[in-house]
Amino acid sequence: MKVKSVFAAVVAAATIVGVSACGGGSGTNADGKAEVVVWMNSTTGDGKKFWDDAAAAFEAKNPNVDIKIEAIQNEDMDGKLQTALQDPSSAPDMFLARGGQKLRDVVEAGQVMDLTDKISDQVKTQMKTALDTTTIDGKVYGVPQSVLPGGIWYSKDLFKKAGITETPKTWDEFATAVKKLKDAGITPIALGGKDAWPAAHWYYWFALRECSQSAFDEASSDLKFTNECWVKAGDDVKNLLDLDGFNDGFLTTSAQQGASSSAGLLANHMAAMELMGGWEPGVVRDLTPDKKDMADLGYFTFPEMEGGEGDPTAMLAGADGMSIGAWAPQEAVDFLNFISEKEWQEKYATAFVTIPAAKNAQSAVTNDALKQVLKVYDQASSVSLWLDTVFGQNVGNALNEGVVNMMAGKGNAEDIVKGIEAAANKG
């Protein structure tokens, strides 16, 4: 699935601490109020406050509604949601939607509401392009709060300390930068391999650079991986490993949980770079000692691969939005429209250090690193969703696990492709 946007948007999927959430389904509570259960993935800092404030503001205008915000650990969201959606009595009314095959799966299961005629005119106008990410067969099944262009985030101070004066544009330049950082006693790359998907993102980007657009799109739509570029992407991951640039214990390091996570290593200048989505500025901010924006945070797009058939300006991105359960009350739709209005989109941008999906709220973006993302994003030849989102839960997990296994010395590039083909053949 390819998403080409005329606006640029990024989200910070804030740092998250796992909680036990039981859902609830639609209905009324003990006070006789309509209850709307919302599952989101931000439990700390300004991100959590945004959701609490939005719920309180909506309730003030709608005193007969009780918005129940429940936070789910980001890495647990897909699995818990998949289980919860089997039973409306325990499922949330409103929940995180990532687009791609993951969204199509719940649509085909009849678990999500068609919002085509239910979203407000303002949402339809200001998020027109963004809505492509949550549109399945011409119908809208979610409202994006942001799209999340990815790339490499880095410490300008550590680059300067290592004598790196320009950000790498080619793989050779990237490898040279890694060597300079190591020579300066600096860990070049932070990686939270424990969560699997951060490791797999390297493979996604290598595939985007190695594969022609047609080969990339064919695999995205038909799950066919016969083109040799998919194996070559795995070989590139092996070459990356050979640079020996990751933090010690990267396979057991989490991505976003605490100062010792990969994001925490970057936030506290214990590593120079991290490959991550556009939520990075907000995640890093919550992990700095003063809980403020990382002053020297910079950004550059993934390097060009010599001989690669992919366009070097092509980008990968996420598209986090919110969907409504098929069983949910009208009040859930009303709340979704409410948080998608300009005022709350601006507050979302500030809270999550991100670029909102609504074009009329983008002036709220002030972060320098995000402004750099916008510049690159506006020039992108294409923007594709993360591959595990495109491929869906089963095939996506097989891909992520295959990359981690290879990084752990338990497989090779061919095994990655064999694993995803086997998962695809199972349906």
Tab-separated table of C-alpha atoms in Angstrom:
chain	number	residue	atom	x	y	z
A	1	MET	CA	0.000	0.000	0.000
A	2	LYS	CA	1.529	3.297	-1.047
A	3	VAL	CA	0.557	6.596	0.501
A	4	LYS	CA	1.528	9.802	-1.290
A	5	SER	CA	0.648	12.934	0.650
A	6	VAL	CA	0.681	16.576	-0.362
A	7	PHE	CA	1.115	17.533	3.263
A	8	ALA	CA	3.752	16.333	5.661
A	9	ALA	CA	2.811	14.864	8.982
A	10	VAL	CA	4.604	13.091	11.744
A	11	VAL	CA	3.511	11.697	15.090
A	12	ALA	CA	5.278	10.952	18.326
A	13	ALA	CA	3.888	7.771	19.755
A	14	ALA	CA	5.078	8.791	23.201
A	15	THR	CA	6.961	6.604	25.619
A	16	ILE	CA	4.765	4.059	27.133
A	17	VAL	CA	4.655	1.901	30.202
A	18	GLY	CA	2.580	-1.256	30.011
A	19	VAL	CA	-0.723	-1.353	31.846
A	20	SER	CA	-3.448	-3.927	32.211
A	21	ALA	CA	-6.503	-2.678	30.351
A	22	CYS	CA	-9.705	-4.620	30.132
A	23	GLY	CA	-11.669	-2.684	27.554
A	24	GLY	CA	-15.350	-2.346	28.130
A	25	GLY	CA	-17.482	-2.117	25.008
A	26	SER	CA	-20.338	0.329	24.554
A	27	GLY	CA	-23.126	0.910	27.032
A	28	THR	CA	-23.946	3.033	30.033
A	29	ASN	CA	-22.118	3.256	33.331
A	30	ALA	CA	-23.461	3.230	36.897
A	31	ASP	CA	-24.348	6.925	36.606
A	32	GLY	CA	-26.465	6.331	33.529
A	33	LYS	CA	-23.978	8.092	31.233
A	34	ALA	CA	-23.037	6.799	27.789
A	35	GLU	CA	-19.594	5.233	28.203
A	36	VAL	CA	-16.944	5.361	25.475
A	37	VAL	CA	-13.833	3.232	26.054
A	38	VAL	CA	-10.738	4.497	24.241
A	39	TRP	CA	-7.538	2.492	23.779
A	40	MET	CA	-4.457	4.552	22.999
A	41	ASN	CA	-0.723	4.024	23.514
A	42	SER	CA	0.541	6.941	25.582
A	43	THR	CA	0.757	6.609	29.369
A	44	THR	CA	3.295	9.259	30.353
A	45	GLY	CA	4.024	12.945	30.008
A	46	ASP	CA	2.252	15.385	27.730
A	47	GLY	CA	0.866	12.605	25.531
A	48	LYS	CA	-1.160	11.122	28.367
A	49	LYS	CA	-2.209	14.601	29.457
A	50	PHE	CA	-3.503	15.334	25.951
A	51	TRP	CA	-5.902	12.393	26.082
A	52	ASP	CA	-7.013	13.179	29.632
A	53	ASP	CA	-7.587	16.833	28.744
A	54	ALA	CA	-9.458	15.978	25.549
A	55	ALA	CA	-11.737	13.586	27.411
A	56	ALA	CA	-12.437	16.165	30.127
A	57	ALA	CA	-13.166	18.894	27.585
A	58	PHE	CA	-15.558	16.665	25.648
A	59	GLU	CA	-17.316	15.582	28.832
A	60	ALA	CA	-17.736	19.232	29.864
A	61	LYS	CA	-19.622	19.863	26.630
A	62	ASN	CA	-21.423	16.536	26.803
A	63	PRO	CA	-22.262	15.874	30.480
A	64	ASN	CA	-24.134	12.677	29.667
A	65	VAL	CA	-20.978	11.040	28.256
A	66	ASP	CA	-18.132	9.338	30.139
A	67	ILE	CA	-14.926	8.981	28.107
A	68	LYS	CA	-12.821	6.200	29.620
A	69	ILE	CA	-9.191	6.470	28.480
A	70	GLU	CA	-7.137	3.283	28.756
A	71	ALA	CA	-3.456	3.059	27.815
A	72	ILE	CA	-1.887	-0.016	26.240
A	73	GLN	CA	1.851	-0.600	25.889
A	74	ASN	CA	2.650	0.172	22.246
A	75	GLU	CA	4.388	-3.145	21.611
A	76	ASP	CA	1.377	-4.970	23.117
A	77	MET	CA	-1.317	-3.015	21.273
A	78	ASP	CA	-1.743	-5.146	18.162
A	79	GLY	CA	-1.933	-8.453	20.015
A	80	LYS	CA	-4.260	-7.250	22.762
A	81	LEU	CA	-6.489	-5.464	20.281
A	82	GLN	CA	-6.724	-8.514	18.049
A	83	THR	CA	-7.931	-10.566	21.029
A	84	ALA	CA	-10.260	-7.915	22.449
A	85	LEU	CA	-12.032	-7.283	19.164
A	86	GLN	CA	-13.350	-10.841	19.162
A	87	ASP	CA	-15.844	-9.888	21.893
A	88	PRO	CA	-17.605	-6.487	21.830
A	89	SER	CA	-18.283	-6.734	25.576
A	90	SER	CA	-14.562	-6.502	26.301
A	91	ALA	CA	-13.461	-4.481	23.272
A	92	PRO	CA	-12.804	-0.732	23.183
A	93	ASP	CA	-15.179	1.569	21.341
A	94	MET	CA	-12.345	3.643	19.883
A	95	PHE	CA	-8.852	2.350	19.245
A	96	LEU	CA	-5.542	2.886	17.500
A	97	ALA	CA	-5.593	2.086	13.771
A	98	ARG	CA	-2.370	1.762	11.792
A	99	GLY	CA	-3.746	1.331	8.280
A	100	GLY	CA	-2.564	-1.205	5.724
A	101	GLN	CA	-3.467	-4.878	5.964
A	102	LYS	CA	-3.872	-4.569	9.726
A	103	LEU	CA	-6.830	-2.257	9.208
A	104	ARG	CA	-8.183	-4.316	6.318
A	105	ASP	CA	-8.193	-7.403	8.546
A	106	VAL	CA	-10.537	-5.817	11.104
A	107	VAL	CA	-12.674	-4.331	8.332
A	108	GLU	CA	-13.123	-7.739	6.722
A	109	ALA	CA	-13.932	-9.202	10.135
A	110	GLY	CA	-16.759	-6.676	10.525
A	111	GLN	CA	-15.173	-5.252	13.674
A	112	VAL	CA	-14.843	-1.608	12.654
A	113	MET	CA	-17.381	1.061	11.762
A	114	ASP	CA	-17.671	2.633	8.306
A	115	LEU	CA	-17.096	6.333	8.983
A	116	THR	CA	-17.470	7.580	5.420
A	117	ASP	CA	-20.691	9.467	6.135
A	118	LYS	CA	-20.041	10.045	9.824
A	119	ILE	CA	-16.902	12.171	9.921
A	120	SER	CA	-17.339	15.933	9.921
A	121	ASP	CA	-16.945	18.133	6.857
A	122	GLN	CA	-13.928	19.766	8.503
A	123	VAL	CA	-12.194	16.407	8.879
A	124	LYS	CA	-12.971	15.506	5.270
A	125	THR	CA	-11.517	18.814	4.063
A	126	GLN	CA	-8.470	19.261	6.285
A	127	MET	CA	-7.448	15.592	6.312
A	128	LYS	CA	-8.414	14.744	2.763
A	129	THR	CA	-5.079	13.198	1.772
A	130	ALA	CA	-4.385	11.677	5.182
A	131	LEU	CA	-7.679	9.804	5.013
A	132	ASP	CA	-6.223	7.721	2.181
A	133	THR	CA	-4.282	5.781	4.815
A	134	THR	CA	-7.478	4.618	6.531
A	135	THR	CA	-9.583	4.150	3.414
A	136	ILE	CA	-10.337	0.568	2.366
A	137	ASP	CA	-12.126	-0.073	-0.939
A	138	GLY	CA	-13.343	3.505	-1.074
A	139	LYS	CA	-14.715	3.648	2.472
A	140	VAL	CA	-13.203	5.446	5.465
A	141	TYR	CA	-12.594	3.320	8.552
A	142	GLY	CA	-10.511	5.640	10.687
A	143	VAL	CA	-9.313	9.211	11.143
A	144	PRO	CA	-5.525	9.696	11.088
A	145	GLN	CA	-4.229	11.986	13.765
A	146	SER	CA	-0.887	12.006	11.956
A	147	VAL	CA	1.330	10.222	9.476
A	148	LEU	CA	4.842	9.309	10.563
A	149	PRO	CA	7.732	9.732	8.105
A	150	GLY	CA	10.824	7.897	9.264
A	151	GLY	CA	14.556	8.295	8.929
A	152	ILE	CA	17.684	8.617	11.023
A	153	TRP	CA	17.672	10.868	14.079
A	154	TYR	CA	21.023	11.944	15.439
A	155	SER	CA	22.873	14.045	17.985
A	156	LYS	CA	24.448	17.066	16.332
A	157	ASP	CA	26.814	17.442	19.295
A	158	LEU	CA	28.110	13.881	19.028
A	159	PHE	CA	28.541	14.191	15.265
A	160	LYS	CA	30.553	17.353	15.833
A	161	LYS	CA	32.654	15.644	18.489
A	162	ALA	CA	33.463	12.863	16.003
A	163	GLY	CA	34.400	15.370	13.303
A	164	ILE	CA	31.394	14.644	11.079
A	165	THR	CA	30.532	17.879	9.327
A	166	GLU	CA	27.798	16.665	6.942
A	167	THR	CA	25.081	14.067	7.321
A	168	PRO	CA	25.603	10.912	5.212
A	169	LYS	CA	23.844	10.745	1.863
A	170	THR	CA	25.234	7.410	0.632
A	171	TRP	CA	25.911	4.110	2.353
A	172	ASP	CA	29.668	4.568	2.043
A	173	GLU	CA	29.362	7.928	3.762
A	174	PHE	CA	27.216	6.351	6.467
A	175	ALA	CA	29.789	3.619	7.069
A	176	THR	CA	32.499	6.275	7.312
A	177	ALA	CA	30.439	8.185	9.871
A	178	VAL	CA	30.060	5.014	11.949
A	179	LYS	CA	33.823	4.520	11.941
A	180	LYS	CA	34.481	8.126	12.974
A	181	LEU	CA	32.044	7.819	15.851
A	182	LYS	CA	33.654	4.584	17.031
A	183	ASP	CA	37.109	6.135	16.796
A	184	ALA	CA	35.848	8.974	19.003
A	185	GLY	CA	34.638	6.481	21.627
A	186	ILE	CA	30.966	7.071	20.780
A	187	THR	CA	28.380	4.332	20.249
A	188	PRO	CA	27.209	5.071	16.690
A	189	ILE	CA	23.733	3.494	16.559
A	190	ALA	CA	21.086	2.813	19.187
A	191	LEU	CA	18.850	-0.183	18.471
A	192	GLY	CA	16.010	-1.627	20.552
A	193	GLY	CA	16.110	-5.122	19.094
A	194	LYS	CA	14.099	-6.631	21.960
A	195	ASP	CA	10.931	-5.215	20.396
A	196	ALA	CA	11.783	-6.712	16.966
A	197	TRP	CA	10.207	-4.015	14.788
A	198	PRO	CA	13.019	-1.449	15.326
A	199	ALA	CA	15.516	-3.989	13.997
A	200	ALA	CA	13.239	-4.853	11.092
A	201	HIS	CA	12.977	-1.187	10.118
A	202	TRP	CA	16.540	-1.396	8.839
A	203	TYR	CA	15.436	-4.154	6.483
A	204	TYR	CA	12.392	-2.128	5.380
A	205	TRP	CA	14.575	0.799	4.407
A	206	PHE	CA	17.177	-1.332	2.643
A	207	ALA	CA	14.360	-2.944	0.637
A	208	LEU	CA	12.979	0.478	-0.276
A	209	ARG	CA	16.392	1.494	-1.590
A	210	GLU	CA	17.252	-1.817	-3.311
A	211	CYS	CA	13.886	-2.585	-4.958
A	212	SER	CA	12.417	-0.729	-7.899
A	213	GLN	CA	9.095	0.937	-7.189
A	214	SER	CA	7.290	-1.743	-9.183
A	215	ALA	CA	8.989	-4.582	-7.276
A	216	PHE	CA	8.258	-2.879	-3.969
A	217	ASP	CA	4.612	-2.267	-4.851
A	218	GLU	CA	4.157	-5.823	-6.177
A	219	ALA	CA	5.358	-7.307	-2.899
A	220	SER	CA	3.242	-4.856	-0.927
A	221	SER	CA	0.044	-5.747	-2.783
A	222	ASP	CA	0.556	-9.413	-3.760
A	223	LEU	CA	3.043	-10.661	-1.135
A	224	LYS	CA	5.344	-11.914	-3.885
A	225	PHE	CA	9.056	-11.722	-3.064
A	226	THR	CA	10.686	-13.289	-6.111
A	227	ASN	CA	12.739	-10.211	-6.963
A	228	GLU	CA	16.333	-10.609	-5.796
A	229	CYS	CA	16.179	-7.182	-4.165
A	230	TRP	CA	14.469	-8.733	-1.117
A	231	VAL	CA	17.425	-11.011	-0.489
A	232	LYS	CA	19.810	-8.163	-1.207
A	233	ALA	CA	18.113	-6.115	1.507
A	234	GLY	CA	18.936	-8.910	3.943
A	235	ASP	CA	22.536	-8.891	2.786
A	236	ASP	CA	22.589	-5.164	3.508
A	237	VAL	CA	21.477	-5.870	7.071
A	238	LYS	CA	24.411	-8.286	7.378
A	239	ASN	CA	26.774	-5.572	6.120
A	240	LEU	CA	25.292	-3.219	8.698
A	241	LEU	CA	26.016	-5.754	11.435
A	242	ASP	CA	29.587	-6.033	10.207
A	243	LEU	CA	30.078	-2.327	10.936
A	244	ASP	CA	29.720	-3.250	14.638
A	245	GLY	CA	28.043	0.065	15.336
A	246	PHE	CA	25.140	-0.917	17.608
A	247	ASN	CA	24.938	-0.463	21.358
A	248	ASP	CA	26.075	-3.394	23.502
A	249	GLY	CA	23.230	-5.831	24.083
A	250	PHE	CA	21.082	-4.357	21.328
A	251	LEU	CA	19.089	-7.579	20.960
A	252	THR	CA	17.853	-7.302	24.562
A	253	THR	CA	17.404	-3.516	24.574
A	254	SER	CA	13.859	-2.138	24.465
A	255	ALA	CA	12.953	0.649	22.069
A	256	GLN	CA	11.191	3.292	24.130
A	257	GLN	CA	10.932	2.258	27.774
A	258	GLY	CA	13.223	4.248	30.037
A	259	ALA	CA	16.666	5.803	29.867
A	260	SER	CA	18.315	2.479	28.971
A	261	SER	CA	16.092	2.009	25.905
A	262	SER	CA	17.434	2.801	22.454
A	263	ALA	CA	15.539	6.109	22.443
A	264	GLY	CA	16.926	6.790	25.913
A	265	LEU	CA	20.472	6.192	24.697
A	266	LEU	CA	20.011	8.872	22.047
A	267	ALA	CA	18.209	11.214	24.441
A	268	ASN	CA	21.061	11.013	26.948
A	269	HIS	CA	23.882	11.215	24.384
A	270	MET	CA	24.983	7.639	24.953
A	271	ALA	CA	24.539	6.853	21.255
A	272	ALA	CA	24.700	9.096	18.214
A	273	MET	CA	21.901	7.811	15.957
A	274	GLU	CA	18.656	5.886	15.851
A	275	LEU	CA	16.570	4.779	12.863
A	276	MET	CA	12.996	5.507	13.853
A	277	GLY	CA	9.664	6.962	12.815
A	278	GLY	CA	8.567	10.545	13.156
A	279	TRP	CA	7.397	10.095	16.742
A	280	GLU	CA	11.051	10.179	17.807
A	281	PRO	CA	11.262	13.836	18.972
A	282	GLY	CA	8.431	13.335	21.447
A	283	VAL	CA	9.712	9.993	22.709
A	284	VAL	CA	13.225	11.371	23.131
A	285	ARG	CA	11.937	14.482	24.898
A	286	ASP	CA	10.274	12.380	27.577
A	287	LEU	CA	13.573	10.544	28.181
A	288	THR	CA	15.896	13.545	28.526
A	289	PRO	CA	16.933	14.457	32.084
A	290	ASP	CA	14.836	17.647	32.064
A	291	LYS	CA	11.939	16.213	30.022
A	292	LYS	CA	12.486	18.914	27.414
A	293	ASP	CA	13.184	18.762	23.686
A	294	MET	CA	16.607	17.337	22.867
A	295	ALA	CA	18.324	20.570	21.871
A	296	ASP	CA	20.790	19.062	19.391
A	297	LEU	CA	18.437	16.527	17.772
A	298	GLY	CA	18.854	16.371	14.002
A	299	TYR	CA	17.420	14.307	11.176
A	300	PHE	CA	18.479	12.916	7.805
A	301	THR	CA	16.810	10.522	5.418
A	302	PHE	CA	18.024	6.982	4.849
A	303	PRO	CA	21.178	6.832	2.702
A	304	GLU	CA	21.208	5.885	-0.958
A	305	MET	CA	22.468	2.380	-1.790
A	306	GLU	CA	24.915	2.147	-4.672
A	307	GLY	CA	23.329	0.092	-7.449
A	308	GLY	CA	19.944	0.107	-5.763
A	309	GLU	CA	16.901	0.428	-8.019
A	310	GLY	CA	14.795	2.366	-5.543
A	311	ASP	CA	14.387	6.118	-5.715
A	312	PRO	CA	16.693	7.663	-3.081
A	313	THR	CA	13.980	10.189	-2.172
A	314	ALA	CA	11.333	7.521	-1.455
A	315	MET	CA	10.273	7.349	2.188
A	316	LEU	CA	8.645	5.021	4.675
A	317	ALA	CA	6.042	6.259	7.095
A	318	GLY	CA	3.376	5.179	9.525
A	319	ALA	CA	-0.186	6.397	9.729
A	320	ASP	CA	-1.554	6.260	13.239
A	321	GLY	CA	-5.212	7.118	13.508
A	322	MET	CA	-8.257	6.143	15.504
A	323	SER	CA	-11.019	3.770	14.435
A	324	ILE	CA	-14.427	3.060	15.940
A	325	GLY	CA	-15.746	-0.400	16.801
A	326	ALA	CA	-18.742	-1.558	14.810
A	327	TRP	CA	-20.701	-1.805	18.098
A	328	ALA	CA	-19.761	1.637	19.428
A	329	PRO	CA	-22.325	4.329	20.284
A	330	GLN	CA	-22.698	7.589	18.361
A	331	GLU	CA	-20.859	9.353	21.189
A	332	ALA	CA	-17.648	7.572	20.128
A	333	VAL	CA	-17.931	9.077	16.650
A	334	ASP	CA	-18.642	12.477	18.172
A	335	PHE	CA	-15.491	12.254	20.306
A	336	LEU	CA	-13.392	11.267	17.291
A	337	ASN	CA	-14.669	14.270	15.347
A	338	PHE	CA	-13.994	16.444	18.399
A	339	ILE	CA	-10.305	15.521	18.750
A	340	SER	CA	-9.825	15.933	14.992
A	341	GLU	CA	-10.822	19.608	15.000
A	342	LYS	CA	-8.180	22.300	14.498
A	343	GLU	CA	-7.915	23.252	18.181
A	344	TRP	CA	-7.234	19.724	19.340
A	345	GLN	CA	-5.016	18.880	16.385
A	346	GLU	CA	-2.825	21.829	17.386
A	347	LYS	CA	-2.773	20.582	20.961
A	348	TYR	CA	-1.917	17.106	19.669
A	349	ALA	CA	1.010	18.524	17.719
A	350	THR	CA	2.336	20.307	20.797
A	351	ALA	CA	1.789	17.401	23.176
A	352	PHE	CA	3.405	14.785	20.979
A	353	VAL	CA	6.003	17.020	19.293
A	354	THR	CA	4.572	16.099	15.928
A	355	ILE	CA	2.976	17.403	12.771
A	356	PRO	CA	-0.804	17.004	12.847
A	357	ALA	CA	-2.769	15.347	10.078
A	358	ALA	CA	-5.015	18.378	9.668
A	359	LYS	CA	-3.425	20.877	7.309
A	360	ASN	CA	-4.966	23.859	9.070
A	361	ALA	CA	-3.180	22.898	12.308
A	362	GLN	CA	0.356	22.491	10.943
A	363	SER	CA	1.444	25.961	12.017
A	364	ALA	CA	1.672	24.512	15.535
A	365	VAL	CA	4.890	22.711	14.560
A	366	THR	CA	7.946	24.433	16.027
A	367	ASN	CA	10.487	21.614	16.479
A	368	ASP	CA	13.527	22.157	14.239
A	369	ALA	CA	14.054	18.443	13.578
A	370	LEU	CA	10.441	18.042	12.485
A	371	LYS	CA	10.786	21.013	10.167
A	372	GLN	CA	13.705	19.175	8.545
A	373	VAL	CA	11.497	16.109	8.155
A	374	LEU	CA	8.886	18.246	6.417
A	375	LYS	CA	11.457	19.521	3.963
A	376	VAL	CA	12.524	15.985	3.045
A	377	TYR	CA	8.985	14.645	3.074
A	378	ASP	CA	7.712	17.308	0.689
A	379	GLN	CA	10.322	16.184	-1.864
A	380	ALA	CA	9.643	12.446	-1.526
A	381	SER	CA	8.870	10.601	-4.751
A	382	SER	CA	6.630	8.200	-2.814
A	383	VAL	CA	5.698	7.415	0.772
A	384	SER	CA	5.013	3.804	1.742
A	385	LEU	CA	3.670	2.422	4.998
A	386	TRP	CA	5.863	0.311	7.275
A	387	LEU	CA	6.077	-3.161	5.802
A	388	ASP	CA	4.710	-4.989	8.838
A	389	THR	CA	1.655	-2.732	8.622
A	390	VAL	CA	1.295	-3.324	4.891
A	391	PHE	CA	1.702	-7.096	5.178
A	392	GLY	CA	-0.557	-7.519	8.198
A	393	GLN	CA	-0.091	-9.208	11.567
A	394	ASN	CA	1.076	-12.685	10.540
A	395	VAL	CA	3.342	-11.882	7.604
A	396	GLY	CA	4.606	-8.711	9.281
A	397	ASN	CA	5.556	-10.590	12.432
A	398	ALA	CA	7.313	-13.242	10.366
A	399	LEU	CA	9.356	-10.538	8.671
A	400	ASN	CA	10.283	-8.846	11.931
A	401	GLU	CA	11.246	-12.122	13.571
A	402	GLY	CA	13.310	-13.163	10.550
A	403	VAL	CA	15.397	-10.005	10.721
A	404	VAL	CA	15.984	-10.380	14.462
A	405	ASN	CA	16.944	-14.038	14.014
A	406	MET	CA	19.516	-13.117	11.401
A	407	MET	CA	20.916	-10.397	13.643
A	408	ALA	CA	21.227	-13.048	16.364
A	409	GLY	CA	23.150	-15.327	14.019
A	410	LYS	CA	20.272	-17.780	13.533
A	411	GLY	CA	19.629	-17.286	9.840
A	412	ASN	CA	20.584	-15.460	6.681
A	413	ALA	CA	19.023	-13.175	4.081
A	414	GLU	CA	17.392	-16.073	2.243
A	415	ASP	CA	15.786	-17.267	5.469
A	416	ILE	CA	14.087	-13.896	5.944
A	417	VAL	CA	12.398	-14.194	2.546
A	418	LYS	CA	11.514	-17.848	3.088
A	419	GLY	CA	9.900	-16.970	6.394
A	420	ILE	CA	7.663	-14.241	5.026
A	421	GLU	CA	6.722	-16.343	1.990
A	422	ALA	CA	5.750	-19.226	4.277
A	423	ALA	CA	3.602	-16.894	6.401
A	424	ALA	CA	1.987	-15.429	3.284
A	425	ASN	CA	1.152	-18.901	1.940
A	426	LYS	CA	-0.666	-19.741	5.174
A	427	GLY	CA	-3.022	-16.843	4.496
